[in-house]
Amino acid sequence: VQPPEKPLQAEEWNKLREDFQLPEVFEEVMLNSMIRCNSPIDVAKSLLTHLARRNGDIAYNVLLKYLTLCVQQAQVSEIRDVYDIMKGRFKILESGAYNLLIKGLSNSDQWRMALTLLEEVKKVMIPSRKCYESCIKAASRHQEMKLAFELYNEMLAKDVVPTLDVLQSFFDFSRGMKDAELQKELFGILLYLRDNQIYPHRTFMRSIKLWFESLPGGNWRGRLTKIKDSGQCPVCNHQLEDSNLTEEEYSKLSERIIRDVIHGTDTYRKTSPKEFEAFQTFVESRPPFDIVIDGLNVSHIKSRKMQCENLFDAVNYLAKENAQLLVLGRKHMLMNSSNWKTEMMKEMQNKADFFFAENISEDDAFLLYATLRSGKHCRFVTRDFLRDHKACLSDSLTRHLFRKWQRGHQIAFSPSAQGRSINFLPAFRYDCVVQTTGDTWHIPYKDVFEEKYSYQVPRKWLCIQQK
Amino acid sequence: MQSANMLLRRIVRSSVLPFAAQHGMKKDSFPLSRALSLSLCLKQDKSCEPSEKLDLDEWKKVMKSGLQEEVSETVSEPKELSSLAAARETLEMWRLAGRAVPENISEEQLKAFMECPSKSAKKKYLKYLHIKELHKKNDRRKMDEKRERRLEAQEQASKTDETKKNSFLCMWSSTMDKAYNWRAAQSMIFGQPLVFDMSYEKEMSVREVTNTVKQIVMSESCNRRSVDPFHIHFCNFKDDSLYHREFVKNYGEAWDKLLITVTDQCYTEIFPKDKLIYLTADSPKVMKTFDHDKIYIVGSMVDKSIKTGVSLARAKRLGLETAALPLEKYLLWSTGAKNLTLDQMMHILLTLKDTADWKKALEFVPKRKYCGFVNKPVKELKKSLDLINTLKLGKGRGEVEKQFARNYPKKYKVK
């Protein structure tokens, strides 16, 4: 349906309505198409007049759609009129209307009205993220940084998660301002990124860099770089934080993993108590391992026919440097079949310790247990990101520790182009989060903005130094 | 006059656009198509403009006048609404805004809505209530229409006044019920026991429990109507659990008259352990024949959210034997979960009991899940099919194997 180009009289609207397939929803469809084609506001007004004359009243959803059109075209006086009408007519307005009103008002010079509206919303429900963000951006744009930060802290207190857009806007609008309080708040945002293990994308990172460099008298300088494997920054020669956990964190994590992930609600779902006890005695009776390998995961890296060979290659590669290896397998590997030949199995058992679980057990739990019990130096080999296990952990702090531990201890691998060899990606020795030492800041960043949390750890860093 | 008109027309046509651009669209917009009629209403020029201007903002006046009436009526309202009342108001506004919200919502439903953990859970719950309400309205409308039609038909029939003569005996359904109940009573003394394990309440959501109970009701009824019914036991059934309440809701008064055994003991206490077999899709062992001496256990669980291994865990904990239906063996499986509903299981077990025919029994597996029935195990078939293919197409052996492996089981069709 195409909306008309100019305001129409009542008879013309009536005629259009008759011609339409479903006359009951004519107004809605017409307004939707007006929003889509961005028609002039007078056309919508003439439709509303016709409706008002015909019915004596205008339905709430029609008012909402008109409000959307006004917000789209930034007609502030219209927005205020609609708000007055709605306020008088209905007891409370719902979240959709408030979002539109606040968005429309905050983009104009009557942005303080948006703040009063926000107060009104707070009485009835927790305001949505969009409401807070529009208000924060409006306050920032008008240089009221203190107010913006108050709103931001309120948002965090109510568990409303801010988008990276809003965080970036803080840095954008604070450029060149000299204020110790403001600086502290912005550092607070960087620490928020650190605590939640969020990596900024490129534009955000640039915004941070420009803010640092614009600080008068601060003498900050930022450079893009890549960190060496040893964990040293080539720009400022500073050693990054270690990826190892402290003793206390480590014991807490291992206790939590054993409780939540392995036993969970029912040990029988993943294995059986008898089998797990047998595994525990097995691990205790051996010296601590250096590397624990998920046998089936490694063997599936290439074609099915070469399962045994794949595992053999992996074991051979990892057994260099006399490392103590543990390979977790299944009982069907012992049966002499075309996939698992007994001679190869025997040779492998000379180089590594093997534990064979039941064919129906899930062996991820065993992997985690063996690695944790062997100590902080022990690493594990699997391509599985253990997402389902991380989700079993009950609180967010343990989840952060798990991710940190995973980054530092998981050896992932990928098939390589030539022949049978496998590429092993070694675990990180340094911790990949936003970090600071007071006069340096190191921030890892991603090229592209991704909505969901990605398990790929970024390799590019921004190094900011105070000279 | 004419020349004056012509002049005016020319002036208007040439100067309309800049004129409109000067004053902006809001105030005096002179649509081009009106240029011709302008000459006629030149005298009423002034009256045209204000009437157009009034047009565009008239609706606001209408609305505000409506407001003032309302305001004068309601003197003073308490500003603070309780959270439940506020929620109700919000729901009403959402409904006016066009979202999927029901018109009438009871206190219980409102409380359940408030307890929903997240925004999307709330949305889904409201949508479910809305659709339920719509269905009810439609049903009521259809029933009204049917009633009207019936009344009309009756009127017509009474007009023609025919007496119907029938040589059939009147068979009341209560007679059939009595016959079925006799059979069920007999099965309680002589029949083979079948156990429904009712201990899964904690693992299921409320909706899943309702579905389970409905499935059990269906399976109980089809059991009663069969030739040789099972003696049904509900084990681990706690009084006043969610199961109990749902059963009472479904059966009403008939719940007390059902001829089944309901107990809160575990099946290991009633029957000897070596006779029990737990049927579960996760079991590694495949059932070969139906054993008339053993007692089969079925877990009363609906898994709308995946629950792999839960029933197997129960059986492992108690050290019972387990078995799975030979679905892979006899059916060319297509897509679909291998977990079957409780009434499908009942049909399968009943058919197996009466005729030891897997083909007839596995008819009750939904047809969309598989694409063919084979009597011989598929592995033996594979070799002969390969041979046929090599002879037919003359391709190399390796290629044919690869093709078979790739296409089976989804698209393979026996030619």
GROMACS .gro file of N, CA and C in nm, chain B residues 192-271:
model
  240
  659GLN      N    1  -0.039  -5.951   3.272
  659GLN     CA    2   0.102  -5.920   3.288
  659GLN      C    3   0.116  -5.776   3.338
  660PRO      N    4   0.197  -5.752   3.442
  660PRO     CA    5   0.210  -5.615   3.493
  660PRO      C    6   0.294  -5.528   3.399
  661LEU      N    7   0.257  -5.400   3.394
  661LEU     CA    8   0.336  -5.301   3.321
  661LEU      C    9   0.349  -5.182   3.414
  662VAL      N   10   0.470  -5.134   3.436
  662VAL     CA   11   0.493  -5.032   3.538
  662VAL      C   12   0.521  -4.897   3.472
  663PHE      N   13   0.456  -4.791   3.521
  663PHE     CA   14   0.490  -4.655   3.481
  663PHE      C   15   0.566  -4.591   3.597
  664ASP      N   16   0.686  -4.548   3.571
  664ASP     CA   17   0.769  -4.492   3.678
  664ASP      C   18   0.739  -4.343   3.691
  665MET      N   19   0.677  -4.304   3.805
  665MET     CA   20   0.630  -4.166   3.819
  665MET      C   21   0.724  -4.081   3.902
  666SER      N   22   0.855  -4.105   3.892
  666SER     CA   23   0.943  -4.031   3.981
  666SER      C   24   1.013  -3.915   3.912
  667TYR      N   25   0.963  -3.869   3.798
  667TYR     CA   26   1.034  -3.768   3.721
  667TYR      C   27   0.979  -3.627   3.738
  668GLU      N   28   0.905  -3.606   3.845
  668GLU     CA   29   0.841  -3.476   3.856
  668GLU      C   30   0.942  -3.362   3.866
  669LYS      N   31   1.054  -3.387   3.937
  669LYS     CA   32   1.149  -3.278   3.959
  669LYS      C   33   1.218  -3.237   3.831
  670GLU      N   34   1.230  -3.330   3.736
  670GLU     CA   35   1.308  -3.297   3.617
  670GLU      C   36   1.226  -3.231   3.509
  671MET      N   37   1.094  -3.224   3.529
  671MET     CA   38   1.011  -3.172   3.422
  671MET      C   39   0.951  -3.037   3.459
  672SER      N   40   0.915  -2.957   3.357
  672SER     CA   41   0.844  -2.833   3.383
  672SER      C   42   0.695  -2.866   3.396
  673VAL      N   43   0.618  -2.765   3.436
  673VAL     CA   44   0.475  -2.788   3.460
  673VAL      C   45   0.407  -2.833   3.331
  674ARG      N   46   0.448  -2.769   3.221
  674ARG     CA   47   0.385  -2.805   3.094
  674ARG      C   48   0.413  -2.949   3.056
  675GLU      N   49   0.539  -2.992   3.084
  675GLU     CA   50   0.574  -3.129   3.049
  675GLU      C   51   0.496  -3.228   3.133
  676VAL      N   52   0.474  -3.197   3.261
  676VAL     CA   53   0.396  -3.289   3.347
  676VAL      C   54   0.254  -3.302   3.294
  677THR      N   55   0.196  -3.189   3.253
  677THR     CA   56   0.059  -3.195   3.197
  677THR      C   57   0.057  -3.285   3.075
  678ASN      N   58   0.157  -3.270   2.989
  678ASN     CA   59   0.161  -3.354   2.869
  678ASN      C   60   0.176  -3.501   2.904
  679THR      N   61   0.262  -3.530   3.004
  679THR     CA   62   0.281  -3.669   3.043
  679THR      C   63   0.149  -3.729   3.088
  680VAL      N   64   0.078  -3.655   3.172
  680VAL     CA   65  -0.047  -3.711   3.225
  680VAL      C   66  -0.145  -3.736   3.113
  681LYS      N   67  -0.151  -3.643   3.016
  681LYS     CA   68  -0.244  -3.665   2.903
  681LYS      C   69  -0.206  -3.790   2.827
  682GLN      N   70  -0.074  -3.810   2.807
  682GLN     CA   71  -0.032  -3.930   2.733
  682GLN      C   72  -0.067  -4.056   2.811
  683ILE      N   73  -0.050  -4.051   2.944
  683ILE     CA   74  -0.082  -4.171   3.024
  683ILE      C   75  -0.231  -4.199   3.018
  684VAL      N   76  -0.312  -4.093   3.021
  684VAL     CA   77  -0.457  -4.115   3.013
  684VAL      C   78  -0.493  -4.187   2.883
  685MET      N   79  -0.429  -4.141   2.774
  685MET     CA   80  -0.456  -4.205   2.644
  685MET      C   81  -0.411  -4.350   2.644
  686SER      N   82  -0.293  -4.374   2.702
  686SER     CA   83  -0.243  -4.512   2.698
  686SER      C   84  -0.327  -4.602   2.787
  687GLU      N   85  -0.376  -4.549   2.898
  687GLU     CA   86  -0.461  -4.631   2.986
  687GLU      C   87  -0.590  -4.668   2.915
  688SER      N   88  -0.645  -4.572   2.842
  688SER     CA   89  -0.772  -4.602   2.775
  688SER      C   90  -0.752  -4.704   2.664
  689CYS      N   91  -0.641  -4.693   2.590
  689CYS     CA   92  -0.625  -4.791   2.483
  689CYS      C   93  -0.590  -4.928   2.540
  690ASN      N   94  -0.528  -4.928   2.658
  690ASN     CA   95  -0.501  -5.056   2.722
  690ASN      C   96  -0.630  -5.125   2.763
  691ARG      N   97  -0.722  -5.045   2.816
  691ARG     CA   98  -0.847  -5.101   2.863
  691ARG      C   99  -0.926  -5.164   2.748
  692ARG      N  100  -0.915  -5.099   2.630
  692ARG     CA  101  -0.993  -5.151   2.518
  692ARG      C  102  -0.927  -5.265   2.443
  693SER      N  103  -0.810  -5.305   2.486
  693SER     CA  104  -0.743  -5.409   2.406
  693SER      C  105  -0.795  -5.546   2.446
  694VAL      N  106  -0.752  -5.645   2.370
  694VAL     CA  107  -0.805  -5.780   2.389
  694VAL      C  108  -0.757  -5.838   2.522
  695ASP      N  109  -0.626  -5.819   2.551
  695ASP     CA  110  -0.570  -5.875   2.674
  695ASP      C  111  -0.493  -5.765   2.744
  696PRO      N  112  -0.559  -5.691   2.831
  696PRO     CA  113  -0.491  -5.572   2.883
  696PRO      C  114  -0.377  -5.606   2.977
  697PHE      N  115  -0.287  -5.507   2.993
  697PHE     CA  116  -0.182  -5.516   3.095
  697PHE      C  117  -0.243  -5.477   3.229
  698HIS      N  118  -0.176  -5.521   3.334
  698HIS     CA  119  -0.214  -5.472   3.465
  698HIS      C  120  -0.124  -5.353   3.495
  699ILE      N  121  -0.180  -5.232   3.488
  699ILE     CA  122  -0.097  -5.112   3.497
  699ILE      C  123  -0.067  -5.079   3.644
  700HIS      N  124   0.060  -5.050   3.671
  700HIS     CA  125   0.100  -5.001   3.804
  700HIS      C  126   0.160  -4.862   3.789
  701PHE      N  127   0.120  -4.770   3.875
  701PHE     CA  128   0.190  -4.642   3.883
  701PHE      C  129   0.278  -4.652   4.007
  702CYS      N  130   0.409  -4.658   3.989
  702CYS     CA  131   0.497  -4.670   4.105
  702CYS      C  132   0.566  -4.538   4.135
  703ASN      N  133   0.610  -4.518   4.257
  703ASN     CA  134   0.672  -4.392   4.301
  703ASN      C  135   0.575  -4.275   4.289
  704PHE      N  136   0.446  -4.302   4.303
  704PHE     CA  137   0.344  -4.199   4.285
  704PHE      C  138   0.313  -4.136   4.419
  705LYS      N  139   0.358  -4.010   4.440
  705LYS     CA  140   0.334  -3.948   4.569
  705LYS      C  141   0.196  -3.883   4.571
  706ASP      N  142   0.127  -3.898   4.682
  706ASP     CA  143  -0.003  -3.832   4.695
  706ASP      C  144   0.013  -3.682   4.697
  707ASP      N  145  -0.078  -3.612   4.630
  707ASP     CA  146  -0.073  -3.466   4.624
  707ASP      C  147   0.052  -3.414   4.553
  708SER      N  148   0.107  -3.494   4.462
  708SER     CA  149   0.212  -3.441   4.376
  708SER      C  150   0.144  -3.376   4.256
  709LEU      N  151   0.224  -3.316   4.170
  709LEU     CA  152   0.168  -3.251   4.050
  709LEU      C  153   0.097  -3.353   3.962
  710TYR      N  154   0.156  -3.474   3.957
  710TYR     CA  155   0.094  -3.582   3.880
  710TYR      C  156  -0.049  -3.605   3.929
  711HIS      N  157  -0.061  -3.616   4.062
  711HIS     CA  158  -0.192  -3.648   4.119
  711HIS      C  159  -0.294  -3.542   4.082
  712ARG      N  160  -0.252  -3.415   4.096
  712ARG     CA  161  -0.347  -3.308   4.069
  712ARG      C  162  -0.389  -3.308   3.923
  713GLU      N  163  -0.294  -3.334   3.835
  713GLU     CA  164  -0.327  -3.336   3.693
  713GLU      C  165  -0.420  -3.452   3.660
  714PHE      N  166  -0.395  -3.568   3.724
  714PHE     CA  167  -0.482  -3.682   3.699
  714PHE      C  168  -0.625  -3.652   3.742
  715VAL      N  169  -0.637  -3.592   3.860
  715VAL     CA  170  -0.772  -3.560   3.908
  715VAL      C  171  -0.839  -3.463   3.812
  716LYS      N  172  -0.759  -3.367   3.760
  716LYS     CA  173  -0.817  -3.270   3.665
  716LYS      C  174  -0.866  -3.341   3.539
  717ASN      N  175  -0.787  -3.442   3.494
  717ASN     CA  176  -0.826  -3.509   3.370
  717ASN      C  177  -0.941  -3.606   3.387
  718TYR      N  178  -0.934  -3.685   3.495
  718TYR     CA  179  -1.034  -3.791   3.512
  718TYR      C  180  -1.156  -3.745   3.589
  719GLY      N  181  -1.139  -3.653   3.678
  719GLY     CA  182  -1.253  -3.611   3.761
  719GLY      C  183  -1.289  -3.720   3.860
  720GLU      N  184  -1.414  -3.757   3.858
  720GLU     CA  185  -1.456  -3.858   3.955
  720GLU      C  186  -1.409  -3.996   3.917
  721ALA      N  187  -1.385  -4.017   3.787
  721ALA     CA  188  -1.349  -4.152   3.743
  721ALA      C  189  -1.215  -4.195   3.798
  722TRP      N  190  -1.136  -4.098   3.852
  722TRP     CA  191  -1.003  -4.132   3.904
  722TRP      C  192  -1.012  -4.237   4.014
  723ASP      N  193  -1.115  -4.229   4.097
  723ASP     CA  194  -1.124  -4.326   4.205
  723ASP      C  195  -1.173  -4.460   4.157
  724LYS      N  196  -1.232  -4.463   4.037
  724LYS     CA  197  -1.290  -4.590   3.992
  724LYS      C  198  -1.202  -4.661   3.891
  725LEU      N  199  -1.085  -4.606   3.864
  725LEU     CA  200  -0.997  -4.669   3.766
  725LEU      C  201  -0.945  -4.802   3.817
  726LEU      N  202  -0.937  -4.899   3.725
  726LEU     CA  203  -0.891  -5.031   3.768
  726LEU      C  204  -0.743  -5.044   3.740
  727ILE      N  205  -0.662  -4.970   3.817
  727ILE     CA  206  -0.517  -4.982   3.806
  727ILE      C  207  -0.461  -4.977   3.947
  728THR      N  208  -0.336  -5.015   3.961
  728THR     CA  209  -0.273  -5.013   4.093
  728THR      C  210  -0.187  -4.888   4.105
  729VAL      N  211  -0.213  -4.809   4.208
  729VAL     CA  212  -0.134  -4.688   4.229
  729VAL      C  213  -0.066  -4.701   4.364
  730THR      N  214   0.065  -4.684   4.366
  730THR     CA  215   0.137  -4.701   4.493
  730THR      C  216   0.256  -4.607   4.499
  731ASP      N  217   0.296  -4.571   4.620
  731ASP     CA  218   0.414  -4.485   4.627
  731ASP      C  219   0.541  -4.564   4.656
  732GLN      N  220   0.529  -4.695   4.652
  732GLN     CA  221   0.650  -4.776   4.668
  732GLN      C  222   0.725  -4.780   4.537
  733CYS      N  223   0.849  -4.821   4.545
  733CYS     CA  224   0.926  -4.837   4.422
  733CYS      C  225   0.902  -4.977   4.366
  734TYR      N  226   0.918  -4.988   4.237
  734TYR     CA  227   0.890  -5.117   4.173
  734TYR      C  228   0.985  -5.227   4.220
  735THR      N  229   1.101  -5.189   4.271
  735THR     CA  230   1.192  -5.293   4.319
  735THR      C  231   1.141  -5.356   4.446
  736GLU      N  232   1.051  -5.283   4.516
  736GLU     CA  233   0.998  -5.343   4.638
  736GLU      C  234   0.880  -5.435   4.609
  737ILE      N  235   0.816  -5.415   4.499
  737ILE     CA  236   0.696  -5.495   4.471
  737ILE      C  237   0.733  -5.620   4.391
  738PHE      N  238   0.825  -5.602   4.297
  738PHE     CA  239   0.858  -5.714   4.210
  738PHE      C  240   1.002  -5.755   4.233
   0.00000   0.00000   0.00000
